[in-house]
Coordinates of N, CA and C in Angstrom, one line a residue:
Chain X
X544 N 86.5 115.2 116.8 CA 86.2 114.7 115.4 C 87.1 113.6 115.0
X545 N 86.6 112.5 114.5 CA 87.4 111.4 114.1 C 88.1 111.7 112.8
X546 N 89.4 111.5 112.7 CA 90.2 111.7 111.5 C 91.1 110.6 111.3
X547 N 91.2 110.2 110.0 CA 92.1 109.2 109.6 C 92.9 109.8 108.4
X548 N 94.2 109.8 108.5 CA 95.0 110.5 107.4 C 96.1 109.5 106.9
X549 N 95.9 109.0 105.7 CA 96.9 108.1 105.1 C 98.1 108.9 104.5
X550 N 99.2 108.3 104.4 CA 100.4 108.8 103.8 C 101.3 107.7 103.4
X551 N 102.3 108.0 102.5 CA 103.3 107.0 102.1 C 103.1 106.5 100.7
X552 N 102.0 106.9 100.1 CA 101.9 106.4 98.7 C 102.8 107.0 97.7
X553 N 102.9 106.5 96.5 CA 103.8 107.1 95.5 C 104.0 106.1 94.4
X554 N 105.0 106.4 93.6 CA 105.4 105.5 92.4 C 106.5 104.6 92.8
X555 N 106.3 103.3 92.6 CA 107.3 102.3 92.9 C 107.4 101.3 91.8
X556 N 108.6 100.8 91.5 CA 108.8 99.8 90.5 C 108.3 98.5 90.9
X557 N 107.9 97.6 89.9 CA 107.5 96.3 90.2 C 108.6 95.6 91.0
X558 N 108.2 94.8 92.1 CA 109.2 94.2 92.9 C 109.6 95.0 94.1
X559 N 109.3 96.3 94.1 CA 109.7 97.2 95.1 C 108.8 97.1 96.4
X560 N 109.2 98.0 97.3 CA 108.4 98.0 98.6 C 108.0 99.4 98.9
X561 N 107.0 99.5 99.7 CA 106.4 100.8 100.2 C 105.7 100.6 101.5
X562 N 105.8 101.5 102.4 CA 105.1 101.5 103.7 C 104.1 102.6 103.8
X563 N 102.8 102.2 103.9 CA 101.8 103.2 104.1 C 101.6 103.4 105.6
X564 N 101.2 104.6 106.0 CA 100.8 104.9 107.3 C 99.4 105.5 107.4
X565 N 98.8 105.4 108.5 CA 97.5 106.0 108.7 C 97.5 106.6 110.1
X566 N 97.4 107.9 110.2 CA 97.4 108.6 111.5 C 96.0 108.8 112.0
X567 N 95.7 108.3 113.1 CA 94.3 108.4 113.7 C 94.2 109.4 114.8
X568 N 93.1 110.1 114.8 CA 92.8 111.0 115.9 C 91.3 111.2 116.2
X569 N 91.0 111.7 117.3 CA 89.6 111.9 117.6 C 88.8 110.7 118.3
X570 N 89.6 109.6 118.5 CA 88.9 108.5 119.2 C 90.0 107.7 119.8
X571 N 89.6 106.7 120.7 CA 90.6 105.9 121.4 C 91.0 104.8 120.4
X572 N 92.1 105.0 119.7 CA 92.6 104.1 118.7 C 92.8 102.7 119.2
X573 N 93.3 102.5 120.3 CA 93.6 101.2 120.8 C 92.4 100.3 121.1
X574 N 91.2 100.9 121.0 CA 89.9 100.2 121.2 C 89.2 99.7 120.0
X575 N 89.8 99.9 118.8 CA 89.2 99.5 117.6 C 90.1 98.6 116.7
X576 N 89.4 97.6 116.1 CA 90.0 97.0 114.9 C 90.2 98.1 113.8
X577 N 91.3 97.9 113.0 CA 91.5 98.8 111.9 C 91.7 98.0 110.6
X578 N 91.3 98.6 109.5 CA 91.2 97.9 108.2 C 91.9 98.7 107.1
X579 N 92.4 98.0 106.2 CA 92.9 98.6 104.9 C 92.0 98.1 103.8
X580 N 91.6 99.0 102.9 CA 90.8 98.7 101.7 C 91.5 99.4 100.6
X581 N 91.4 98.8 99.4 CA 92.0 99.5 98.2 C 91.0 99.5 97.1
X582 N 91.3 100.4 96.1 CA 90.5 100.6 95.0 C 91.4 100.9 93.8
X583 N 91.5 99.9 92.9 CA 92.2 100.2 91.6 C 91.5 101.2 90.8
X584 N 92.3 101.9 89.9 CA 91.7 103.0 89.1 C 90.5 102.5 88.3
X585 N 89.3 103.1 88.5 CA 88.1 102.7 87.8 C 87.5 101.4 88.2
X586 N 88.0 100.9 89.3 CA 87.4 99.5 89.7 C 86.7 99.7 91.1
X587 N 86.3 98.5 91.6 CA 85.6 98.5 92.9 C 86.5 98.4 94.1
X588 N 85.8 98.4 95.2 CA 86.5 98.3 96.5 C 87.0 96.9 96.7
X589 N 88.2 96.8 97.3 CA 88.7 95.4 97.7 C 89.2 95.5 99.2
X590 N 88.7 94.7 100.0 CA 89.2 94.6 101.4 C 90.6 93.9 101.3
X591 N 91.6 94.5 102.0 CA 93.0 94.1 102.0 C 93.4 93.4 103.2
X592 N 93.2 94.0 104.4 CA 93.7 93.4 105.6 C 93.0 94.1 106.8
X593 N 93.1 93.5 107.9 CA 92.7 94.1 109.2 C 93.5 93.6 110.3
X594 N 93.4 94.3 111.5 CA 94.2 94.0 112.6 C 93.4 94.3 113.9
X595 N 93.5 93.4 114.8 CA 92.8 93.6 116.1 C 93.4 94.7 116.9
X596 N 92.6 95.1 117.9 CA 92.9 96.3 118.8 C 94.4 96.2 119.3
X597 N 94.8 95.0 119.8 CA 96.1 94.9 120.4 C 97.1 94.3 119.4
X598 N 96.8 94.1 118.1 CA 97.7 93.6 117.1 C 97.9 92.1 117.2
X599 N 97.1 91.4 118.0 CA 97.3 90.0 118.2 C 96.7 89.1 117.0
X600 N 95.8 89.7 116.3 CA 95.2 89.0 115.2 C 95.2 89.9 113.9
X601 N 95.6 89.2 112.8 CA 95.7 89.9 111.5 C 95.2 89.0 110.5
X602 N 94.5 89.6 109.5 CA 93.9 88.8 108.4 C 94.1 89.5 107.1
X603 N 94.3 88.8 106.0 CA 94.6 89.3 104.7 C 93.8 88.7 103.6
X604 N 93.6 89.4 102.6 CA 93.0 88.9 101.3 C 94.1 88.0 100.7
X605 N 93.7 86.9 100.1 CA 94.7 85.9 99.6 C 95.7 86.5 98.7
X606 N 95.3 87.5 97.9 CA 96.3 88.1 96.8 C 97.4 88.8 97.4
X607 N 97.4 89.2 98.7 CA 98.5 89.9 99.3 C 99.2 89.1 100.4
X608 N 98.7 87.9 100.7 CA 99.3 87.1 101.8 C 100.8 86.8 101.5
X609 N 101.6 87.0 102.5 CA 103.1 86.8 102.2 C 103.8 87.9 101.7
X610 N 103.1 89.0 101.2 CA 103.7 90.1 100.6 C 103.5 91.4 101.5
X611 N 102.3 91.5 102.0 CA 101.9 92.7 102.8 C 101.8 92.3 104.3
X612 N 102.1 93.3 105.1 CA 102.0 93.1 106.6 C 101.4 94.3 107.2
X613 N 100.3 94.0 107.9 CA 99.6 95.1 108.6 C 100.1 95.2 110.1
X614 N 100.3 96.4 110.6 CA 100.7 96.5 112.0 C 100.2 97.8 112.5
X615 N 100.4 98.0 113.8 CA 99.9 99.2 114.4 C 100.8 99.6 115.6
X616 N 100.8 100.9 115.9 CA 101.5 101.4 117.1 C 100.4 102.2 117.9
X617 N 99.9 101.6 118.9 CA 98.8 102.2 119.7 C 99.3 103.5 120.4
X618 N 100.6 103.5 120.8 CA 101.2 104.6 121.5 C 101.3 105.8 120.5
X619 N 101.3 105.5 119.2 CA 101.4 106.6 118.3 C 100.1 106.8 117.5
X620 N 99.1 106.1 117.9 CA 97.8 106.1 117.2 C 98.0 106.0 115.7
X621 N 98.7 105.0 115.3 CA 99.1 104.8 113.9 C 98.9 103.4 113.4
X622 N 98.4 103.3 112.2 CA 98.3 102.0 111.5 C 99.2 102.0 110.3
X623 N 99.7 100.8 110.0 CA 100.7 100.7 108.9 C 100.4 99.6 108.0
X624 N 100.9 99.7 106.7 CA 100.8 98.6 105.8 C 102.1 98.5 105.1
X625 N 102.9 97.5 105.4 CA 104.2 97.3 104.7 C 103.9 96.4 103.5
X626 N 104.2 96.9 102.3 CA 103.9 96.3 101.1 C 105.2 95.9 100.4
X627 N 105.5 94.6 100.2 CA 106.7 94.1 99.5 C 106.3 93.4 98.3
X628 N 107.3 93.2 97.4 CA 107.1 92.5 96.2 C 105.9 93.0 95.4
X629 N 105.9 94.3 95.3 CA 104.7 94.9 94.6 C 104.6 94.6 93.2
X630 N 103.4 94.5 92.8 CA 103.0 94.1 91.4 C 102.2 95.2 90.8
X631 N 102.1 95.2 89.4 CA 101.3 96.2 88.8 C 99.8 96.2 89.3
X632 N 99.3 95.0 89.6 CA 97.9 94.9 90.0 C 97.7 95.4 91.4
X633 N 98.8 95.8 92.1 CA 98.6 96.4 93.4 C 98.4 98.0 93.3
X634 N 98.4 98.5 92.1 CA 98.2 99.9 91.9 C 96.7 100.2 92.3
X635 N 96.6 101.2 93.2 CA 95.3 101.5 93.7 C 95.4 102.7 94.7
X636 N 94.2 103.2 95.0 CA 94.1 104.1 96.2 C 93.9 103.2 97.4
X637 N 94.7 103.4 98.4 CA 94.6 102.6 99.6 C 94.0 103.5 100.7
X638 N 92.9 103.0 101.3 CA 92.2 103.6 102.4 C 92.4 102.9 103.7
X639 N 92.6 103.6 104.8 CA 92.4 103.0 106.1 C 91.0 103.3 106.6
X640 N 90.5 102.4 107.4 CA 89.2 102.6 107.9 C 89.1 102.0 109.3
X641 N 88.2 102.5 110.1 CA 88.0 102.1 111.5 C 86.9 101.0 111.5
X642 N 87.2 99.9 112.3 CA 86.2 98.9 112.5 C 86.5 97.6 111.8
X643 N 85.9 96.5 112.3 CA 86.1 95.2 111.8 C 85.0 94.8 110.9
X644 N 83.8 94.7 111.4 CA 82.7 94.2 110.6 C 82.1 95.3 109.7
X645 N 82.2 96.5 110.1 CA 81.8 97.6 109.3 C 82.7 98.8 109.5
X646 N 82.8 99.7 108.6 CA 83.8 100.8 108.7 C 83.1 102.1 108.6
X647 N 82.9 102.7 109.8 CA 82.2 104.0 109.9 C 83.0 105.1 109.4
X648 N 84.3 105.1 109.7 CA 85.2 106.2 109.3 C 86.3 105.8 108.4
X649 N 86.5 106.6 107.4 CA 87.5 106.3 106.4 C 88.5 107.5 106.2
X650 N 89.7 107.2 105.8 CA 90.6 108.3 105.4 C 90.3 108.7 104.0
X651 N 91.1 109.7 103.5 CA 90.9 110.2 102.1 C 91.6 109.3 101.1
X652 N 92.5 108.4 101.6 CA 93.2 107.5 100.6 C 94.5 108.0 100.2
X653 N 95.4 107.1 99.9 CA 96.7 107.5 99.3 C 97.0 106.6 98.1
X654 N 97.5 107.2 97.0 CA 97.6 106.4 95.8 C 99.0 105.8 95.7
X655 N 98.9 104.5 95.4 CA 100.1 103.7 95.1 C 100.1 103.3 93.7
X656 N 101.2 103.6 93.0 CA 101.3 103.3 91.6 C 102.5 102.4 91.4
X657 N 102.3 101.2 90.9 CA 103.4 100.3 90.6 C 103.7 100.2 89.1
X658 N 104.8 100.7 88.7 CA 105.1 100.8 87.3 C 106.5 101.1 87.1
X659 N 107.0 100.5 86.0 CA 108.4 100.8 85.6 C 108.6 102.0 84.7
Chain J
X1225 N 87.7 83.4 98.4 CA 87.4 84.8 98.7 C 86.8 85.5 97.4
X1226 N 85.8 84.9 96.8 CA 85.2 85.5 95.7 C 84.3 86.6 96.1
X1227 N 84.3 87.7 95.2 CA 83.5 88.9 95.5 C 82.0 88.5 95.5
X1228 N 81.3 89.3 96.3 CA 79.9 89.1 96.3 C 79.3 89.7 95.0
X1229 N 78.1 89.2 94.6 CA 77.6 89.5 93.3 C 76.6 90.6 93.4
X1230 N 76.8 91.7 92.7 CA 75.9 92.8 92.6 C 75.6 93.2 91.1
X1231 N 74.4 93.7 90.8 CA 74.2 94.2 89.4 C 75.1 95.3 89.2
X1232 N 75.6 95.4 87.9 CA 76.5 96.5 87.6 C 75.9 97.8 87.6
X1233 N 74.6 97.9 87.3 CA 73.9 99.2 87.3 C 72.5 99.0 87.5
X1234 N 71.9 100.1 88.1 CA 70.4 100.2 88.3 C 70.1 101.7 88.1
X1235 N 68.9 101.9 87.8 CA 68.4 103.3 87.6 C 67.0 103.5 88.0
X1236 N 66.7 104.7 88.3 CA 65.3 105.1 88.7 C 65.1 106.5 88.6
X1237 N 63.8 106.9 88.6 CA 63.5 108.3 88.5 C 63.3 108.9 89.9
X1238 N 63.5 110.2 90.0 CA 63.3 110.9 91.3 C 61.9 110.5 91.9
X1239 N 62.0 110.2 93.2 CA 60.8 109.8 93.9 C 60.5 108.3 93.9
X1240 N 61.1 107.6 93.0 CA 60.8 106.1 92.9 C 61.7 105.4 94.0
X1241 N 61.5 104.1 94.1 CA 62.3 103.3 94.9 C 63.1 102.3 94.0
X1242 N 64.3 102.0 94.5 CA 65.1 101.0 93.8 C 65.7 100.0 94.8
X1243 N 66.0 98.8 94.4 CA 66.6 97.8 95.2 C 67.9 97.3 94.5
X1244 N 68.9 97.2 95.3 CA 70.2 96.6 94.8 C 70.4 95.3 95.6
X1245 N 70.6 94.2 94.8 CA 70.9 92.9 95.4 C 72.4 92.7 95.6
X1246 N 72.6 91.8 96.5 CA 74.0 91.4 96.9 C 74.0 89.9 97.2
X1247 N 74.5 89.1 96.3 CA 74.5 87.6 96.6 C 75.8 87.1 97.0
X1248 N 75.8 86.3 98.0 CA 77.0 85.7 98.5 C 76.8 84.2 98.6
X1249 N 77.4 83.6 99.6 CA 77.3 82.2 99.8 C 77.0 81.8 101.3
X1250 N 77.0 80.6 101.6 CA 76.7 80.1 103.0 C 78.0 80.4 103.9
X1251 N 79.1 80.8 103.3 CA 80.3 81.1 104.0 C 80.4 82.6 104.4
X1252 N 79.5 83.4 103.9 CA 79.5 84.8 104.2 C 78.1 85.3 104.6
X1253 N 77.4 85.8 103.7 CA 76.1 86.4 104.0 C 75.2 85.4 104.6
X1254 N 75.2 84.1 104.1 CA 74.3 83.1 104.6 C 74.5 82.8 106.1
X1255 N 75.7 83.1 106.7 CA 76.0 82.7 108.0 C 76.1 83.9 109.0
X1256 N 76.5 85.0 108.5 CA 76.7 86.1 109.4 C 75.8 87.3 109.1
X1257 N 75.4 88.0 110.1 CA 74.6 89.2 109.9 C 75.5 90.5 109.8
X1258 N 76.8 90.3 109.5 CA 77.7 91.4 109.3 C 77.8 91.9 107.9
X1259 N 76.6 92.3 107.4 CA 76.5 92.9 106.0 C 76.4 94.4 106.2
X1260 N 77.3 95.1 105.5 CA 77.3 96.5 105.5 C 77.2 97.0 104.0
X1261 N 76.7 98.2 103.9 CA 76.6 98.9 102.6 C 77.3 100.2 102.6
X1262 N 77.9 100.6 101.5 CA 78.7 101.8 101.4 C 78.3 102.6 100.1
X1263 N 78.2 103.9 100.2 CA 77.9 104.8 99.1 C 79.2 105.5 98.8
X1264 N 79.5 105.6 97.5 CA 80.7 106.3 97.1 C 80.4 107.2 95.9
X1265 N 80.6 108.5 96.1 CA 80.5 109.4 95.0 C 81.9 109.5 94.4
X1266 N 81.9 110.0 93.1 CA 83.2 110.0 92.4 C 84.3 110.8 93.1
X1267 N 85.5 110.2 93.2 CA 86.6 110.7 93.8 C 86.5 111.0 95.3
X1268 N 85.6 110.3 95.9 CA 85.4 110.5 97.4 C 85.6 109.2 98.0
X1269 N 85.8 109.2 99.4 CA 86.0 108.0 100.1 C 84.6 107.4 100.3
X1270 N 84.5 106.1 100.5 CA 83.2 105.5 100.7 C 82.6 106.0 102.0
X1271 N 81.2 105.9 102.1 CA 80.5 106.3 103.3 C 79.6 105.1 103.7
X1272 N 79.6 104.8 105.0 CA 78.8 103.7 105.5 C 77.4 104.2 105.6
X1273 N 76.4 103.4 105.0 CA 75.0 103.8 105.0 C 74.2 102.7 105.8
X1274 N 74.6 101.5 105.8 CA 74.0 100.5 106.6 C 75.0 99.5 107.2
X1275 N 74.8 99.0 108.4 CA 75.6 98.0 108.9 C 74.8 96.9 109.6
X1276 N 75.3 95.8 109.9 CA 74.6 94.7 110.5 C 73.2 94.5 109.8
X1277 N 73.3 94.4 108.5 CA 72.2 94.2 107.5 C 71.3 95.4 107.4
X1278 N 70.8 95.9 108.5 CA 69.7 96.9 108.3 C 69.8 98.1 109.3
X1279 N 70.9 98.3 110.0 CA 71.1 99.4 111.0 C 71.7 100.6 110.3
X1280 N 71.0 101.7 110.4 CA 71.5 103.0 109.8 C 72.4 103.7 110.9
X1281 N 73.6 104.1 110.4 CA 74.4 105.0 111.3 C 73.7 106.3 111.6
X1282 N 74.1 107.0 112.6 CA 73.5 108.3 112.9 C 73.8 109.2 111.7
X1283 N 72.7 109.9 111.3 CA 72.8 110.9 110.2 C 72.5 110.4 108.9
X1284 N 72.3 109.1 108.7 CA 71.9 108.5 107.4 C 70.4 108.5 107.3
X1285 N 70.0 108.9 106.1 CA 68.5 109.1 105.9 C 67.8 107.8 106.0
X1286 N 66.5 107.8 106.5 CA 65.7 106.7 106.7 C 65.2 106.2 105.3
X1287 N 65.5 106.8 104.3 CA 65.2 106.4 102.9 C 66.0 105.1 102.6
X1288 N 67.1 104.9 103.3 CA 68.0 103.7 103.1 C 67.6 102.6 104.0
X1289 N 67.3 101.4 103.5 CA 66.9 100.3 104.3 C 67.6 99.0 103.7
X1290 N 67.8 98.1 104.6 CA 68.4 96.8 104.2 C 67.7 95.6 104.7
X1291 N 68.0 94.5 104.1 CA 67.4 93.2 104.5 C 68.3 92.1 104.0
X1292 N 68.0 90.9 104.6 CA 68.8 89.7 104.2 C 67.9 88.5 104.2
X1293 N 68.1 87.6 103.2 CA 67.4 86.4 103.1 C 68.3 85.3 102.6
X1294 N 68.5 84.3 103.3 CA 69.5 83.2 102.9 C 70.8 83.8 102.6
X1295 N 71.4 83.5 101.4 CA 72.7 84.0 101.0 C 72.7 85.3 100.4
X1296 N 71.6 86.1 100.4 CA 71.6 87.3 99.7 C 71.1 88.5 100.6
X1297 N 71.6 89.6 100.4 CA 71.2 90.8 101.1 C 70.7 91.9 100.0
X1298 N 70.0 92.9 100.5 CA 69.6 93.9 99.6 C 69.5 95.2 100.2
X1299 N 69.7 96.3 99.4 CA 69.6 97.6 99.8 C 68.5 98.3 99.0
X1300 N 67.6 98.9 99.8 CA 66.5 99.6 99.1 C 66.6 101.1 99.4
X1301 N 66.5 101.9 98.4 CA 66.5 103.4 98.5 C 65.1 103.9 98.1
X1302 N 64.4 104.5 99.0 CA 63.1 105.0 98.6 C 63.1 106.5 98.4
X1303 N 62.2 107.0 97.7 CA 62.1 108.4 97.4 C 63.4 108.9 96.8
X1304 N 63.8 108.3 95.7 CA 65.1 108.6 95.1 C 65.3 110.1 94.9
X1305 N 66.5 110.6 95.2 CA 66.9 111.9 95.0 C 68.1 112.0 94.1
X1306 N 68.4 113.2 93.5 CA 69.5 113.3 92.6 C 70.8 113.0 93.3
X1307 N 70.9 113.4 94.6 CA 72.2 113.2 95.3 C 72.5 111.7 95.6
X1308 N 71.5 110.8 95.4 CA 71.7 109.4 95.6 C 72.5 108.8 94.5
X1309 N 72.6 109.5 93.4 CA 73.4 108.9 92.3 C 74.9 108.7 92.7
X1310 N 75.3 107.5 92.7 CA 76.6 107.1 93.2 C 76.8 105.6 93.0
X1311 N 78.0 105.2 93.4 CA 78.3 103.7 93.4 C 77.9 103.2 94.8
X1312 N 77.4 102.0 94.8 CA 77.0 101.3 96.1 C 77.7 99.9 96.2
X1313 N 78.2 99.7 97.3 CA 79.0 98.4 97.6 C 78.4 97.7 98.8
X1314 N 78.2 96.4 98.7 CA 77.9 95.6 99.9 C 79.2 95.0 100.4
X1315 N 79.2 94.6 101.6 CA 80.4 93.9 102.2 C 79.9 93.0 103.3
X1316 N 80.6 91.8 103.3 CA 80.2 90.8 104.3 C 81.4 90.2 105.0
X1317 N 81.3 89.9 106.3 CA 82.2 89.1 107.0 C 82.2 87.7 106.5
X1318 N 83.3 87.0 106.5 CA 83.3 85.6 106.0 C 83.8 84.6 107.1
X1319 N 83.6 83.3 106.8 CA 84.0 82.3 107.8 C 85.5 82.1 107.9
X1320 N 86.2 82.8 107.0 CA 87.7 82.8 107.1 C 88.2 84.0 107.9
X1321 N 87.3 84.7 108.6 CA 87.6 85.9 109.4 C 88.1 87.0 108.5
X1322 N 87.8 87.0 107.2 CA 88.1 88.1 106.3 C 86.8 88.8 105.9
X1323 N 86.9 89.8 105.1 CA 85.8 90.5 104.6 C 85.8 90.5 103.1
X1324 N 84.7 90.6 102.5 CA 84.6 90.6 101.0 C 83.6 91.6 100.6
X1325 N 83.9 92.4 99.5 CA 83.0 93.4 98.9 C 82.3 92.8 97.8
X1326 N 81.2 93.4 97.4 CA 80.5 93.1 96.1 C 81.3 93.9 95.1
X1327 N 81.0 93.7 93.8 CA 81.6 94.3 92.7 C 81.2 95.8 92.5
X1328 N 80.1 96.2 93.2 CA 79.7 97.6 93.1 C 78.5 97.7 92.1
X1329 N 77.6 98.6 92.4 CA 76.5 99.0 91.5 C 76.4 100.5 91.3
X1330 N 76.4 100.8 90.1 CA 76.3 102.3 89.7 C 74.8 102.6 89.6
X1331 N 74.4 103.5 90.5 CA 73.0 104.0 90.5 C 72.9 105.3 89.7
X1332 N 72.0 105.3 88.7 CA 71.7 106.5 87.9 C 70.3 107.0 88.3
X1333 N 70.2 108.2 88.6 CA 68.9 108.9 88.8 C 68.5 109.6 87.6
X1334 N 67.5 109.1 86.9 CA 67.1 109.6 85.6 C 66.6 111.0 85.6

């Protein structure tokens, strides 16, 4: 059974940093692009970033470029999102999902709240 | 990276059919057939219901169908059922190698 489990969310002050993790199981992690998607409270879905199977290609939505970094450790079947210089508008539930063009499997999400 | 355009809400009665539109540009929907649709119930993770414009993943009802014409895609749900009441999002690959979602459509089953 495919499972994606996010962790690392929490309350952080504006300008602070947070690292999200996504533990994958039930499939060959190193064979898939992986994606981060977020959803602000009461708002729609926003694609944030993705990363190629071997980590050689990474893409970001404009609003997080230069602040967020997506990475992966295929040996640990894990996906990461390092978030720096956090802003109030980054407050959201962050989901990890499998796939590049479409996302068949999703985690349950982890809530990030940026507030003083 | 502007969001794709979807109607904020649609509604229909049980047994009826509804269509949700998703309008993009020549830099996304108009060029790529990588349009996917997601269903999201309150406080749940999104669920993939269509990919590559019109392909249903295993286990998704045949009541869900998709199409594309020019810069726009659409999702049709036939034989509406109460459990179809949810938010629906389209998503497309773009010429910048990024992806973009629509703003979402709230479906109400009357």
